[in-house]
Tab-separated table of C-alpha atoms in Angstrom:
chain	number	residue	atom	x	y	z
J	1	MET	CA	125.331	82.155	136.871
J	2	ARG	CA	128.817	83.203	137.963
J	3	ASP	CA	130.529	81.389	140.828
J	4	SER	CA	130.299	83.781	143.766
J	5	LYS	CA	133.633	82.465	145.079
J	6	ASN	CA	135.420	83.888	142.037
J	7	VAL	CA	133.763	87.296	142.007
J	8	GLU	CA	136.216	90.079	142.862
J	9	PRO	CA	134.958	93.008	144.983
J	10	VAL	CA	134.352	96.260	143.141
J	11	GLY	CA	137.397	98.542	143.133
J	12	ALA	CA	141.020	97.867	143.933
J	13	PRO	CA	141.868	96.012	147.155
J	14	ASP	CA	142.520	98.487	149.933
J	15	THR	CA	143.421	97.672	153.494
J	16	GLN	CA	143.113	101.315	154.591
J	17	PRO	CA	139.986	102.522	156.426
J	18	LYS	CA	137.431	103.783	153.909
J	19	ALA	CA	135.506	107.041	153.997
J	20	SER	CA	131.726	107.025	153.767
J	21	PRO	CA	130.428	106.215	150.261
J	22	TYR	CA	128.619	109.553	150.401
J	23	MET	CA	131.779	111.613	150.856
J	24	ARG	CA	132.595	112.220	147.201
J	25	LEU	CA	129.130	112.405	145.671
J	26	PRO	CA	128.430	115.425	143.430
J	27	ASP	CA	126.371	118.356	144.686
J	28	ARG	CA	123.370	117.383	142.545
J	29	GLN	CA	122.814	114.353	144.811
J	30	PHE	CA	122.517	116.341	148.055
J	31	TRP	CA	119.186	117.962	148.896
J	32	SER	CA	120.839	120.829	150.772
J	33	LYS	CA	123.016	121.700	147.780
J	34	ALA	CA	120.793	120.837	144.817
J	35	VAL	CA	117.264	121.747	145.958
J	36	GLN	CA	117.228	123.737	149.168
J	37	PRO	CA	118.855	126.863	147.684
J	38	ALA	CA	117.408	126.356	144.195
J	39	ASP	CA	114.223	127.354	142.467
J	40	PHE	CA	112.488	126.341	139.256
J	41	LYS	CA	114.765	128.507	137.116
J	42	SER	CA	118.080	127.852	138.799
J	43	VAL	CA	117.942	124.140	139.649
J	44	GLU	CA	120.808	122.571	137.753
J	45	ASN	CA	121.716	119.140	136.454
J	46	ILE	CA	118.292	117.663	137.048
J	47	TYR	CA	118.565	116.076	133.622
J	48	THR	CA	121.617	114.488	132.040
J	49	LYS	CA	121.024	112.931	128.658
J	50	LYS	CA	121.698	109.235	128.231
J	51	PHE	CA	122.372	109.617	124.499
J	52	SER	CA	122.372	112.273	121.805
J	53	ILE	CA	119.243	112.740	119.696
J	54	GLU	CA	120.930	114.923	117.077
J	55	GLY	CA	120.188	113.742	113.555
J	56	LEU	CA	117.561	111.217	114.645
J	57	ASP	CA	114.262	111.252	112.746
J	58	THR	CA	111.811	111.584	115.606
J	59	ALA	CA	108.290	110.297	116.191
J	60	THR	CA	106.167	111.749	118.997
J	61	ALA	CA	103.100	110.369	120.763
J	62	GLY	CA	101.439	110.340	124.149
J	63	SER	CA	99.239	112.534	126.311
J	64	CYS	CA	98.377	116.135	125.552
J	65	PHE	CA	101.547	117.315	127.321
J	66	ALA	CA	103.591	115.501	124.647
J	67	GLN	CA	102.393	118.113	122.156
J	68	HIS	CA	104.578	120.688	123.930
J	69	VAL	CA	107.642	118.499	123.397
J	70	ALA	CA	106.841	117.941	119.708
J	71	LYS	CA	106.305	121.639	119.005
J	72	ASN	CA	109.537	122.690	120.697
J	73	LEU	CA	111.610	120.008	118.990
J	74	LYS	CA	110.398	121.221	115.591
J	75	LEU	CA	111.059	124.858	116.430
J	76	ASN	CA	114.644	124.141	117.419
J	77	GLY	CA	115.735	122.296	114.317
J	78	TYR	CA	114.989	118.675	115.136
J	79	THR	CA	113.359	116.458	112.517
J	80	VAL	CA	109.921	115.469	113.778
J	81	LEU	CA	108.186	113.118	111.369
J	82	ASP	CA	104.606	113.667	110.224
J	83	LEU	CA	103.475	110.784	108.038
J	84	GLU	CA	99.789	111.673	108.115
J	85	PRO	CA	99.710	115.374	107.213
J	86	GLY	CA	96.625	117.308	106.188
J	87	LEU	CA	96.100	119.080	102.895
J	88	PRO	CA	98.123	122.275	102.399
J	89	SER	CA	94.867	124.228	102.434
J	90	VAL	CA	94.062	122.934	105.927
J	91	ALA	CA	96.182	124.544	108.625
J	92	GLY	CA	96.115	126.129	112.059
J	93	MET	CA	93.248	125.390	114.390
J	94	VAL	CA	91.226	123.724	111.626
J	95	ALA	CA	94.011	121.177	111.126
J	96	LYS	CA	94.316	120.675	114.889
J	97	ARG	CA	90.591	120.124	115.172
J	98	PHE	CA	90.861	117.124	112.852
J	99	GLY	CA	94.007	115.683	114.408
J	100	TYR	CA	96.564	117.000	111.925
J	101	ASP	CA	99.848	118.752	112.781
J	102	THR	CA	99.708	117.317	116.298
J	103	TYR	CA	101.744	114.108	116.326
J	104	SER	CA	103.712	112.005	113.862
J	105	ALA	CA	100.528	110.288	112.745
J	106	ARG	CA	96.889	111.164	113.166
J	107	TYR	CA	96.333	108.963	116.206
J	108	GLY	CA	95.313	111.742	118.598
J	109	ASN	CA	96.450	111.566	122.201
J	110	ILE	CA	97.583	108.132	123.373
J	111	TYR	CA	97.162	108.249	127.133
J	112	THR	CA	98.127	104.679	128.111
J	113	THR	CA	100.928	102.304	127.206
J	114	ARG	CA	98.327	99.610	126.518
J	115	ARG	CA	96.864	101.767	123.775
J	116	LEU	CA	100.376	102.363	122.387
J	117	ARG	CA	101.120	98.646	122.447
J	118	GLN	CA	97.892	97.726	120.704
J	119	LEU	CA	98.509	100.313	117.980
J	120	ALA	CA	101.971	98.840	117.346
J	121	GLU	CA	100.505	95.317	117.294
J	122	GLU	CA	97.961	96.479	114.740
J	123	ALA	CA	100.681	98.064	112.583
J	124	ALA	CA	102.720	94.850	112.765
J	125	GLY	CA	99.752	92.695	111.759
J	126	LEU	CA	99.680	90.953	115.137
J	127	MET	CA	96.088	91.965	115.819
J	128	LYS	CA	93.132	93.496	114.001
J	129	PRO	CA	90.333	95.122	115.992
J	130	ASP	CA	86.897	93.708	115.369
J	131	ALA	CA	84.598	96.187	113.631
J	132	ASP	CA	82.024	95.856	116.411
J	133	ASP	CA	84.614	97.088	118.909
J	134	LEU	CA	86.260	99.594	116.608
J	135	VAL	CA	83.262	101.561	115.288
J	136	TRP	CA	81.187	103.703	117.621
J	137	SER	CA	77.885	105.147	116.430
J	138	ARG	CA	75.419	107.783	117.518
J	139	ALA	CA	72.535	109.366	115.590
J	140	ASN	CA	73.634	107.854	112.244
J	141	ARG	CA	77.221	109.110	112.576
J	142	TYR	CA	80.246	106.866	113.064
J	143	TRP	CA	83.639	107.214	114.793
J	144	ASP	CA	86.876	105.292	115.134
J	145	ALA	CA	86.740	104.354	118.829
J	146	LEU	CA	90.545	104.423	119.022
J	147	ARG	CA	90.780	108.061	117.878
J	148	PRO	CA	87.270	109.591	117.876
J	149	SER	CA	88.467	113.170	118.303
J	150	VAL	CA	90.105	113.323	114.857
J	151	GLU	CA	86.633	113.330	113.259
J	152	PRO	CA	84.622	115.416	115.720
J	153	LYS	CA	81.413	115.236	113.659
J	154	GLY	CA	81.842	111.569	112.815
J	155	LEU	CA	81.711	109.896	109.410
J	156	ALA	CA	78.821	108.842	107.235
J	157	SER	CA	79.228	105.056	107.466
J	158	PRO	CA	81.096	102.272	109.281
J	159	GLN	CA	82.845	101.448	105.993
J	160	GLU	CA	84.326	104.932	105.833
J	161	VAL	CA	85.660	104.509	109.378
J	162	LEU	CA	87.296	101.186	108.469
J	163	LEU	CA	88.881	102.612	105.301
J	164	GLN	CA	90.304	105.568	107.218
J	165	ARG	CA	91.565	103.180	109.881
J	166	ALA	CA	93.388	101.010	107.353
J	167	ASP	CA	95.099	104.052	105.853
J	168	HIS	CA	96.061	105.331	109.310
J	169	VAL	CA	97.571	101.998	110.369
J	170	SER	CA	99.641	101.815	107.173
J	171	ARG	CA	101.090	105.239	108.013
J	172	VAL	CA	101.909	104.144	111.559
J	173	ARG	CA	103.720	101.149	110.072
J	174	ARG	CA	105.839	103.430	107.888
J	175	LEU	CA	106.463	105.658	110.904
J	176	LEU	CA	107.890	102.735	112.892
J	177	GLU	CA	110.095	101.858	109.944
J	178	ARG	CA	111.534	105.375	109.667
J	179	ALA	CA	111.781	106.717	113.205
J	180	LYS	CA	115.148	106.528	114.955
J	181	LEU	CA	113.794	108.155	118.130
J	182	PHE	CA	110.352	107.634	119.646
J	183	VAL	CA	109.251	110.233	122.198
J	184	PHE	CA	106.358	109.144	124.400
J	185	THR	CA	104.675	110.910	127.324
J	186	PHE	CA	102.934	108.632	129.825
J	187	GLY	CA	99.577	110.208	130.628
J	188	LEU	CA	97.073	107.993	132.448
J	189	THR	CA	96.599	104.629	134.091
J	190	GLU	CA	92.789	104.714	133.918
J	191	ALA	CA	91.144	103.491	130.727
J	192	TRP	CA	88.043	101.865	129.276
J	193	MET	CA	88.079	98.731	127.173
J	194	SER	CA	85.959	96.157	125.409
J	195	ARG	CA	85.028	93.302	127.712
J	196	ARG	CA	84.975	90.944	124.730
J	197	SER	CA	88.376	91.627	123.194
J	198	GLY	CA	90.326	93.743	125.682
J	199	LEU	CA	90.686	96.525	123.112
J	200	VAL	CA	91.481	99.755	124.976
J	201	TYR	CA	89.678	102.890	123.823
J	202	ALA	CA	91.028	106.403	123.448
J	203	GLN	CA	88.365	107.722	125.825
J	204	ALA	CA	85.293	106.559	127.708
J	205	PRO	CA	82.330	105.658	125.476
J	206	GLY	CA	79.643	108.322	125.633
J	207	THR	CA	82.070	111.223	126.156
J	208	PRO	CA	81.037	114.428	124.346
J	209	ILE	CA	83.130	115.888	121.517
J	210	GLU	CA	82.154	119.402	120.486
J	211	GLY	CA	78.906	118.997	122.400
J	212	ARG	CA	77.944	115.732	120.686
J	213	LEU	CA	77.982	112.439	122.607
J	214	VAL	CA	80.213	109.895	120.861
J	215	GLY	CA	79.283	106.263	121.300
J	216	SER	CA	77.256	104.874	124.204
J	217	TYR	CA	78.375	103.294	127.437
J	218	ASP	CA	77.140	99.734	127.971
J	219	GLU	CA	78.137	98.125	131.272
J	220	SER	CA	77.823	94.650	129.753
J	221	ALA	CA	80.176	95.550	126.878
J	222	HIS	CA	82.617	98.023	128.421
J	223	ALA	CA	84.933	97.628	131.405
J	224	PHE	CA	87.036	100.045	133.416
J	225	VAL	CA	90.701	99.243	134.037
J	226	ASN	CA	93.304	100.988	136.176
J	227	PHE	CA	96.751	99.771	135.135
J	228	ARG	CA	99.469	98.934	137.666
J	229	VAL	CA	103.228	99.450	137.460
J	230	GLN	CA	103.902	96.012	135.971
J	231	ASP	CA	101.163	96.504	133.373
J	232	VAL	CA	102.619	99.823	132.238
J	233	TYR	CA	106.140	98.427	132.189
J	234	ASP	CA	105.208	95.242	130.299
J	235	ASP	CA	103.185	97.149	127.723
J	236	PHE	CA	106.055	99.499	126.926
J	237	VAL	CA	108.529	96.616	126.748
J	238	ALA	CA	106.201	94.894	124.279
J	239	PHE	CA	105.930	98.117	122.257
J	240	ARG	CA	109.713	98.461	122.259
J	241	LYS	CA	110.096	94.897	120.949
J	242	ILE	CA	107.655	95.533	118.096
J	243	ALA	CA	109.289	98.871	117.266
J	244	HIS	CA	112.689	97.154	117.089
J	245	SER	CA	111.246	94.545	114.728
J	246	PHE	CA	110.673	97.431	112.314
J	247	ASN	CA	113.807	99.392	113.187
J	248	PRO	CA	116.422	97.799	115.472
J	249	GLU	CA	118.220	101.148	115.884
J	250	MET	CA	115.266	102.976	117.417
J	251	LYS	CA	115.826	104.773	120.720
J	252	PHE	CA	113.165	105.984	123.146
J	253	LEU	CA	112.724	109.127	125.229
J	254	VAL	CA	109.946	108.971	127.818
J	255	THR	CA	108.357	111.532	130.109
J	256	VAL	CA	105.442	111.568	132.543
J	257	SER	CA	102.716	114.147	132.070
J	258	PRO	CA	102.369	116.523	135.045
J	259	VAL	CA	98.714	117.251	134.211
J	260	PRO	CA	96.328	115.961	136.940
J	261	LEU	CA	93.275	113.858	136.139
J	262	ALA	CA	90.178	115.791	135.138
J	263	VAL	CA	88.024	113.076	136.727
J	264	SER	CA	88.612	109.588	138.084
J	265	ALA	CA	86.390	106.536	137.709
J	266	VAL	CA	87.871	105.118	140.924
J	267	ASP	CA	85.716	105.526	144.029
J	268	THR	CA	88.164	107.833	145.781
J	269	HIS	CA	89.077	111.514	145.893
J	270	VAL	CA	90.404	112.678	142.526
J	271	LEU	CA	93.560	114.028	144.190
J	272	ALA	CA	94.385	110.604	145.626
J	273	ALA	CA	93.593	109.017	142.262
J	274	THR	CA	95.913	111.476	140.512
J	275	VAL	CA	98.815	110.800	142.865
J	276	ARG	CA	98.303	107.041	142.477
J	277	SER	CA	98.270	107.308	138.685
J	278	LYS	CA	101.375	109.502	138.461
J	279	ALA	CA	103.258	107.350	140.974
J	280	VAL	CA	102.566	104.245	138.895
J	281	LEU	CA	103.677	105.924	135.672
J	282	ARG	CA	106.802	107.402	137.246
J	283	ALA	CA	107.793	104.046	138.756
J	284	ALA	CA	107.352	102.275	135.416
J	285	ALA	CA	109.370	104.971	133.629
J	286	ALA	CA	112.169	104.533	136.191
J	287	GLN	CA	112.282	100.796	135.610
J	288	LEU	CA	112.444	101.266	131.847
J	289	TYR	CA	115.240	103.825	132.183
J	290	GLU	CA	117.223	101.522	134.461
J	291	ASP	CA	116.698	98.355	132.413
J	292	PHE	CA	117.338	99.546	128.847
J	293	ALA	CA	120.280	101.521	127.473
J	294	ASP	CA	118.106	102.844	124.631
J	295	VAL	CA	115.459	104.371	126.948
J	296	ASP	CA	116.068	107.864	128.335
J	297	TYR	CA	113.842	109.717	130.823
J	298	PHE	CA	113.286	113.469	130.989
J	299	PRO	CA	111.928	114.757	134.364
J	300	SER	CA	109.227	117.192	133.221
J	301	PHE	CA	106.944	115.728	135.889
J	302	GLU	CA	109.407	116.462	138.701
J	303	LEU	CA	110.001	120.013	137.505
J	304	LEU	CA	106.314	120.883	137.354
J	305	SER	CA	104.599	118.789	140.019
J	306	THR	CA	106.767	118.966	143.143
J	307	PRO	CA	106.341	121.746	145.746
J	308	PHE	CA	110.070	122.121	146.326
J	309	LEU	CA	111.023	124.514	143.530
J	310	GLY	CA	108.941	127.560	144.329
J	311	ALA	CA	105.453	128.775	143.488
J	312	ALA	CA	102.862	126.611	141.750
J	313	ARG	CA	103.180	126.442	137.992
J	314	PHE	CA	99.579	125.658	137.084
J	315	GLU	CA	96.742	127.931	136.050
J	316	GLU	CA	93.825	128.647	138.388
J	317	ASP	CA	92.183	125.316	137.498
J	318	LYS	CA	95.331	123.608	138.899
J	319	ARG	CA	95.490	121.375	135.800
J	320	GLU	CA	96.754	123.476	132.904
J	321	VAL	CA	100.469	124.198	133.030
J	322	GLN	CA	101.393	127.868	132.764
J	323	PRO	CA	103.072	128.745	129.446
J	324	ARG	CA	106.117	130.221	131.162
J	325	ALA	CA	106.534	126.991	133.122
J	326	VAL	CA	106.429	124.879	129.972
J	327	ALA	CA	109.032	127.189	128.431
J	328	MET	CA	111.292	126.745	131.463
J	329	VAL	CA	110.943	122.946	131.315
J	330	MET	CA	111.958	123.070	127.665
J	331	ARG	CA	115.029	125.099	128.612
J	332	HIS	CA	116.112	122.276	130.914
J	333	PHE	CA	115.586	119.791	128.090
J	334	PHE	CA	117.509	121.793	125.517
J	335	SER	CA	120.379	122.391	127.916
J	336	GLU	CA	121.281	118.779	127.087
J	337	HIS	CA	119.965	118.766	123.508
J	338	PRO	CA	120.872	122.229	122.141
J	339	PRO	CA	119.091	123.794	119.147
J	340	LEU	CA	120.554	122.335	115.955
J	341	ASP	CA	120.558	125.456	113.815
J	342	GLY	CA	123.119	127.275	115.946
J	343	LYS	CA	120.577	129.868	117.023
J	344	ARG	CA	119.349	130.736	120.483
J	345	LEU	CA	116.715	128.505	122.039
J	346	ARG	CA	113.191	129.288	120.919
J	347	THR	CA	110.102	128.174	122.802
J	348	ALA	CA	106.842	127.425	121.038
J	349	SER	CA	103.468	128.970	121.781
J	350	GLN	CA	101.547	126.890	124.294
J	351	GLU	CA	98.188	127.549	122.659
J	352	ASP	CA	96.099	125.054	120.667
J	353	VAL	CA	97.109	121.990	122.707
J	354	VAL	CA	94.366	119.390	122.285
J	355	CYS	CA	93.488	117.366	125.401
J	356	GLU	CA	90.567	114.974	124.997
J	357	GLU	CA	90.646	114.026	128.677
J	358	ALA	CA	89.500	117.554	129.499
J	359	LEU	CA	86.222	116.738	127.726
J	360	LEU	CA	85.250	114.798	130.842
J	361	LYS	CA	84.803	118.141	132.613
J	362	ALA	CA	81.426	118.300	130.895
J	363	PHE	CA	80.101	115.773	133.422
J	364	SER	CA	80.964	117.970	136.389
J	365	LYS	CA	78.223	120.421	135.536
C-alpha cells in the first residue's frame, strides 16, 4: 500500500479558486442536453467503444437477444465463428430448429453466467456433468439437459446424448482457443439446477418443446436459484479466467437483454421480478466494465427499456422487440464499429430468433 503522506493530489497545484467539477463536462453527461431534447433515433454518444473489434475472430453466446447481435455482425463484414455448423443441405428454419446457424457453437441460448461458466469449465476439463444430471428422458426419448432445444424430438438413447455432448464440448474448446472476441448477452438471473451437483440447466425440467414435455420436474432433485449481483459477477470473472487460459488475448463485449421475463418462479409480480433481474444483470455488467480493460459494455438495454427516449419499442405482448427498434440499436453499435466492407450499414432480418424462455408461456393457458 502506498504511503498516503507521499501521495500527490490529482492535477497541478493551484492556489486559485476552482470552478465546479461539473463546469467542463461534455454535453452527453447532462440530462437536459443529452436526453431531454433527444429521442431514440437522435440520442448521441450513448456508446463509446473501449477498444476496436476490427479483425477479431468473434464468438457469440447468450440470451435470444444475442442472436440479433450475431446476425448483424456477420452481415456487416465481421468474422463470426461457427465451429458446429450443420450440413450444407440443412439451412434456414430447419437448421435453426436444430440449433445450427444461431451461435458460434450449438449450445442454444445461454441465459445465465453460471451456465456459461460451467460450459467453459467442462471445455477446460475442470468438471464433467454426471450422466444422471445431464440426460433427461420422457417417453423413451432422451435430451441433453444443458441444451434440450437443439434436438426438439429427443434422441434414441442416453448413449447418443453423451456422444453428442462430447463432440459439442470439443468444439467449444476449439472455439475458446480461436476466438479473439467473445460477445455475451446477459439474459436471466432465474435458473433451475440439480440439487446434487449444482449443475444449472438450460431451462426448467418439464418445459414443453414443440408440444412435447422434456424431462420431469422432481422437487427432491431440482432446485430453483435466483442469482445475485455478486454471483453473476463472480461467474463471469471465472469464465474470463478460463477463456484466457485458452487464449490470453481474448476480449469481451457484454450486453444485457431488454426482453422481459415470460414468467417468474419468484412469488412476486412478474414485472417486479423482471426489474429485479435486469437490475442485477446491469449492475454486474457495470462492475465488469469498470474492473477489466478487456471488457466492453454496449447499452442495448438502456436504448430499448427506458421510457425516456420516446414511444415503446416492444410489440403488443410487451416482450418482443420491434424489428425497427433492433435495427436502430444496431445503428448505434455500428456507429462505433463501422461495417468492414466499406459499404453502407445493413441490418439483418429480425425473424427466426429462437427464444426457449418463451416456451414457458405454455403454462399460462
